[in-house]
């Protein structure tokens, strides 16, 4: 049995406004093991992205507990890399500079940051595009830069919120193959949100299915396909 990496117990989250209270998550229980790839599926509005944002430390929770390696998650950290559907690249920086920026923010010296950024762009197949700006890159290439940036500071876990949702079918398939290759090589722990059940089955060790709002884990399906 793999060691537990991410442990979510009785997690609850409500959003309050002048119009009232919306309970987004209620009683969420999920364990993601070391080096495991778990996909999270469910209907729109069921709380998948909220759950991932809480795991990333970008959103607080009202009830329950969420830990990574036994430590409670209360803020963003370098132990977690996050990739969203929107590419979140800085448009005034080149592909190389976008990855370097994250490394320098993490405290890497400039020379080391450049070398690490270069090697991670090569890892995602973008050698030759180091000096290209986001506006000069296709959607799939922008997402490769975002993945390179998330991996560059060697997080323990990758959190991905529909990262391939905006891509065409062929590019999406190439990105799925790229991700599984990186995961197998670097043995990351991955929590991956998708609307696409076929994508979830293709990529994952297990698929966690969420209920409609308030979201909770209804069932977890192991994927035993080769």
mmCIF file of N, CA and C in Angstrom, residues 157-212:
data_model
loop_
_atom_site.group_PDB
_atom_site.id
_atom_site.type_symbol
_atom_site.label_atom_id
_atom_site.label_comp_id
_atom_site.label_asym_id
_atom_site.label_seq_id
_atom_site.Cartn_x
_atom_site.Cartn_y
_atom_site.Cartn_z
ATOM 1 N N UNK A 157 3.429 17.269 -5.083
ATOM 2 C CA UNK A 157 2.119 16.947 -5.625
ATOM 3 C C UNK A 157 1.736 17.958 -6.691
ATOM 4 N N UNK A 158 1.055 17.471 -7.744
ATOM 5 C CA UNK A 158 0.557 18.306 -8.815
ATOM 6 C C UNK A 158 -0.964 18.347 -8.737
ATOM 7 N N UNK A 159 -1.516 19.558 -8.667
ATOM 8 C CA UNK A 159 -2.959 19.771 -8.620
ATOM 9 C C UNK A 159 -3.373 20.405 -9.944
ATOM 10 N N UNK A 160 -4.273 19.748 -10.682
ATOM 11 C CA UNK A 160 -4.588 20.188 -12.040
ATOM 12 C C UNK A 160 -6.106 20.340 -12.203
ATOM 13 N N UNK A 161 -6.536 21.549 -12.577
ATOM 14 C CA UNK A 161 -7.963 21.860 -12.709
ATOM 15 C C UNK A 161 -8.331 21.969 -14.185
ATOM 16 N N UNK A 162 -8.816 20.883 -14.754
ATOM 17 C CA UNK A 162 -9.192 20.801 -16.163
ATOM 18 C C UNK A 162 -8.136 21.434 -17.072
ATOM 19 N N UNK A 163 -6.879 21.008 -16.949
ATOM 20 C CA UNK A 163 -5.802 21.689 -17.678
ATOM 21 C C UNK A 163 -5.899 21.558 -19.191
ATOM 22 N N UNK A 164 -6.606 20.536 -19.684
ATOM 23 C CA UNK A 164 -6.681 20.330 -21.129
ATOM 24 C C UNK A 164 -8.072 20.641 -21.682
ATOM 25 N N UNK A 165 -8.926 21.233 -20.861
ATOM 26 C CA UNK A 165 -10.318 21.451 -21.245
ATOM 27 C C UNK A 165 -10.499 22.390 -22.426
ATOM 28 N N UNK A 166 -9.568 23.328 -22.625
ATOM 29 C CA UNK A 166 -9.721 24.310 -23.695
ATOM 30 C C UNK A 166 -9.003 23.899 -24.987
ATOM 31 N N UNK A 167 -8.429 22.706 -25.005
ATOM 32 C CA UNK A 167 -7.627 22.283 -26.156
ATOM 33 C C UNK A 167 -8.447 21.439 -27.130
ATOM 34 N N UNK A 168 -8.034 21.445 -28.400
ATOM 35 C CA UNK A 168 -8.690 20.586 -29.382
ATOM 36 C C UNK A 168 -8.346 19.124 -29.096
ATOM 37 N N UNK A 169 -9.114 18.221 -29.711
ATOM 38 C CA UNK A 169 -9.026 16.791 -29.358
ATOM 39 C C UNK A 169 -7.622 16.230 -29.571
ATOM 40 N N UNK A 170 -6.969 16.571 -30.682
ATOM 41 C CA UNK A 170 -5.656 16.002 -30.986
ATOM 42 C C UNK A 170 -4.598 16.538 -30.020
ATOM 43 N N UNK A 171 -4.627 17.855 -29.797
ATOM 44 C CA UNK A 171 -3.669 18.451 -28.858
ATOM 45 C C UNK A 171 -3.894 17.901 -27.461
ATOM 46 N N UNK A 172 -5.159 17.717 -27.100
ATOM 47 C CA UNK A 172 -5.498 17.180 -25.781
ATOM 48 C C UNK A 172 -4.892 15.791 -25.598
ATOM 49 N N UNK A 173 -4.991 14.955 -26.626
ATOM 50 C CA UNK A 173 -4.432 13.603 -26.545
ATOM 51 C C UNK A 173 -2.912 13.659 -26.375
ATOM 52 N N UNK A 174 -2.254 14.552 -27.127
ATOM 53 C CA UNK A 174 -0.798 14.700 -26.999
ATOM 54 C C UNK A 174 -0.426 15.138 -25.577
ATOM 55 N N UNK A 175 -1.222 16.048 -25.014
ATOM 56 C CA UNK A 175 -0.944 16.535 -23.660
ATOM 57 C C UNK A 175 -1.176 15.442 -22.617
ATOM 58 N N UNK A 176 -2.172 14.604 -22.838
ATOM 59 C CA UNK A 176 -2.401 13.471 -21.931
ATOM 60 C C UNK A 176 -1.198 12.529 -21.935
ATOM 61 N N UNK A 177 -0.677 12.255 -23.129
ATOM 62 C CA UNK A 177 0.501 11.381 -23.231
ATOM 63 C C UNK A 177 1.717 12.026 -22.574
ATOM 64 N N UNK A 178 1.878 13.335 -22.779
ATOM 65 C CA UNK A 178 2.984 14.055 -22.147
ATOM 66 C C UNK A 178 2.885 13.958 -20.626
ATOM 67 N N UNK A 179 1.676 14.188 -20.098
ATOM 68 C CA UNK A 179 1.491 14.157 -18.643
ATOM 69 C C UNK A 179 1.762 12.776 -18.062
ATOM 70 N N UNK A 180 1.250 11.730 -18.702
ATOM 71 C CA UNK A 180 1.495 10.384 -18.172
ATOM 72 C C UNK A 180 2.978 10.035 -18.238
ATOM 73 N N UNK A 181 3.669 10.510 -19.283
ATOM 74 C CA UNK A 181 5.105 10.275 -19.380
ATOM 75 C C UNK A 181 5.870 10.946 -18.249
ATOM 76 N N UNK A 182 5.512 12.200 -17.963
ATOM 77 C CA UNK A 182 6.166 12.940 -16.871
ATOM 78 C C UNK A 182 5.859 12.282 -15.530
ATOM 79 N N UNK A 183 4.602 11.894 -15.342
ATOM 80 C CA UNK A 183 4.196 11.255 -14.083
ATOM 81 C C UNK A 183 4.949 9.947 -13.860
ATOM 82 N N UNK A 184 5.085 9.140 -14.907
ATOM 83 C CA UNK A 184 5.798 7.867 -14.769
ATOM 84 C C UNK A 184 7.285 8.082 -14.505
ATOM 85 N N UNK A 185 7.841 9.119 -15.119
ATOM 86 C CA UNK A 185 9.279 9.377 -14.965
ATOM 87 C C UNK A 185 9.608 9.965 -13.597
ATOM 88 N N UNK A 186 8.774 10.902 -13.125
ATOM 89 C CA UNK A 186 9.084 11.634 -11.900
ATOM 90 C C UNK A 186 8.302 11.136 -10.693
ATOM 91 N N UNK A 187 7.372 10.207 -10.907
ATOM 92 C CA UNK A 187 6.584 9.597 -9.833
ATOM 93 C C UNK A 187 5.969 10.653 -8.913
ATOM 94 N N UNK A 188 5.207 11.548 -9.530
ATOM 95 C CA UNK A 188 4.486 12.569 -8.787
ATOM 96 C C UNK A 188 3.177 12.022 -8.240
ATOM 97 N N UNK A 189 2.640 12.692 -7.251
ATOM 98 C CA UNK A 189 1.253 12.485 -6.846
ATOM 99 C C UNK A 189 0.414 13.523 -7.579
ATOM 100 N N UNK A 190 -0.682 13.085 -8.207
ATOM 101 C CA UNK A 190 -1.491 14.004 -9.015
ATOM 102 C C UNK A 190 -2.961 13.915 -8.607
ATOM 103 N N UNK A 191 -3.588 15.082 -8.397
ATOM 104 C CA UNK A 191 -5.038 15.193 -8.273
ATOM 105 C C UNK A 191 -5.501 16.008 -9.472
ATOM 106 N N UNK A 192 -6.348 15.401 -10.301
ATOM 107 C CA UNK A 192 -6.653 15.929 -11.630
ATOM 108 C C UNK A 192 -8.166 16.070 -11.799
ATOM 109 N N UNK A 193 -8.642 17.287 -12.023
ATOM 110 C CA UNK A 193 -10.065 17.520 -12.253
ATOM 111 C C UNK A 193 -10.366 17.482 -13.744
ATOM 112 N N UNK A 194 -11.435 16.784 -14.105
ATOM 113 C CA UNK A 194 -11.860 16.744 -15.506
ATOM 114 C C UNK A 194 -13.362 16.499 -15.578
ATOM 115 N N UNK A 195 -13.976 17.002 -16.672
ATOM 116 C CA UNK A 195 -15.365 16.674 -16.971
ATOM 117 C C UNK A 195 -15.454 15.419 -17.831
ATOM 118 N N UNK A 196 -14.309 15.023 -18.387
ATOM 119 C CA UNK A 196 -14.260 13.964 -19.393
ATOM 120 C C UNK A 196 -13.980 12.623 -18.712
ATOM 121 N N UNK A 197 -14.992 11.757 -18.669
ATOM 122 C CA UNK A 197 -14.840 10.458 -18.014
ATOM 123 C C UNK A 197 -13.785 9.612 -18.723
ATOM 124 N N UNK A 198 -13.764 9.666 -20.051
ATOM 125 C CA UNK A 198 -12.763 8.892 -20.808
ATOM 126 C C UNK A 198 -11.350 9.344 -20.438
ATOM 127 N N UNK A 199 -11.151 10.649 -20.310
ATOM 128 C CA UNK A 199 -9.843 11.175 -19.908
ATOM 129 C C UNK A 199 -9.484 10.684 -18.503
ATOM 130 N N UNK A 200 -10.465 10.701 -17.611
ATOM 131 C CA UNK A 200 -10.223 10.254 -16.236
ATOM 132 C C UNK A 200 -9.782 8.794 -16.204
ATOM 133 N N UNK A 201 -10.461 7.950 -16.980
ATOM 134 C CA UNK A 201 -10.136 6.521 -17.010
ATOM 135 C C UNK A 201 -8.764 6.297 -17.644
ATOM 136 N N UNK A 202 -8.465 7.055 -18.705
ATOM 137 C CA UNK A 202 -7.191 6.892 -19.418
ATOM 138 C C UNK A 202 -6.000 7.257 -18.532
ATOM 139 N N UNK A 203 -6.150 8.306 -17.714
ATOM 140 C CA UNK A 203 -5.009 8.841 -16.974
ATOM 141 C C UNK A 203 -4.808 8.226 -15.591
ATOM 142 N N UNK A 204 -5.884 7.777 -14.954
ATOM 143 C CA UNK A 204 -5.857 7.631 -13.499
ATOM 144 C C UNK A 204 -5.657 6.216 -12.981
ATOM 145 N N UNK A 205 -5.177 6.163 -11.728
ATOM 146 C CA UNK A 205 -5.213 4.927 -10.945
ATOM 147 C C UNK A 205 -6.605 4.713 -10.357
ATOM 148 N N UNK A 206 -7.220 5.833 -9.911
ATOM 149 C CA UNK A 206 -8.572 5.783 -9.359
ATOM 150 C C UNK A 206 -9.328 7.029 -9.798
ATOM 151 N N UNK A 207 -10.645 6.883 -9.917
ATOM 152 C CA UNK A 207 -11.509 8.015 -10.258
ATOM 153 C C UNK A 207 -12.473 8.240 -9.098
ATOM 154 N N UNK A 208 -12.451 9.441 -8.529
ATOM 155 C CA UNK A 208 -13.370 9.820 -7.460
ATOM 156 C C UNK A 208 -14.531 10.588 -8.072
ATOM 157 N N UNK A 209 -15.751 10.124 -7.794
ATOM 158 C CA UNK A 209 -16.957 10.728 -8.358
ATOM 159 C C UNK A 209 -17.650 11.563 -7.286
ATOM 160 N N UNK A 210 -17.916 12.833 -7.617
ATOM 161 C CA UNK A 210 -18.557 13.727 -6.657
ATOM 162 C C UNK A 210 -20.063 13.830 -6.913
ATOM 163 N N UNK A 211 -20.810 14.065 -5.857
ATOM 164 C CA UNK A 211 -22.257 14.285 -5.965
ATOM 165 C C UNK A 211 -22.521 15.728 -6.403
ATOM 166 N N UNK A 212 -23.785 16.016 -6.732
ATOM 167 C CA UNK A 212 -24.192 17.399 -6.934
ATOM 168 C C UNK A 212 -24.058 18.169 -5.629
#
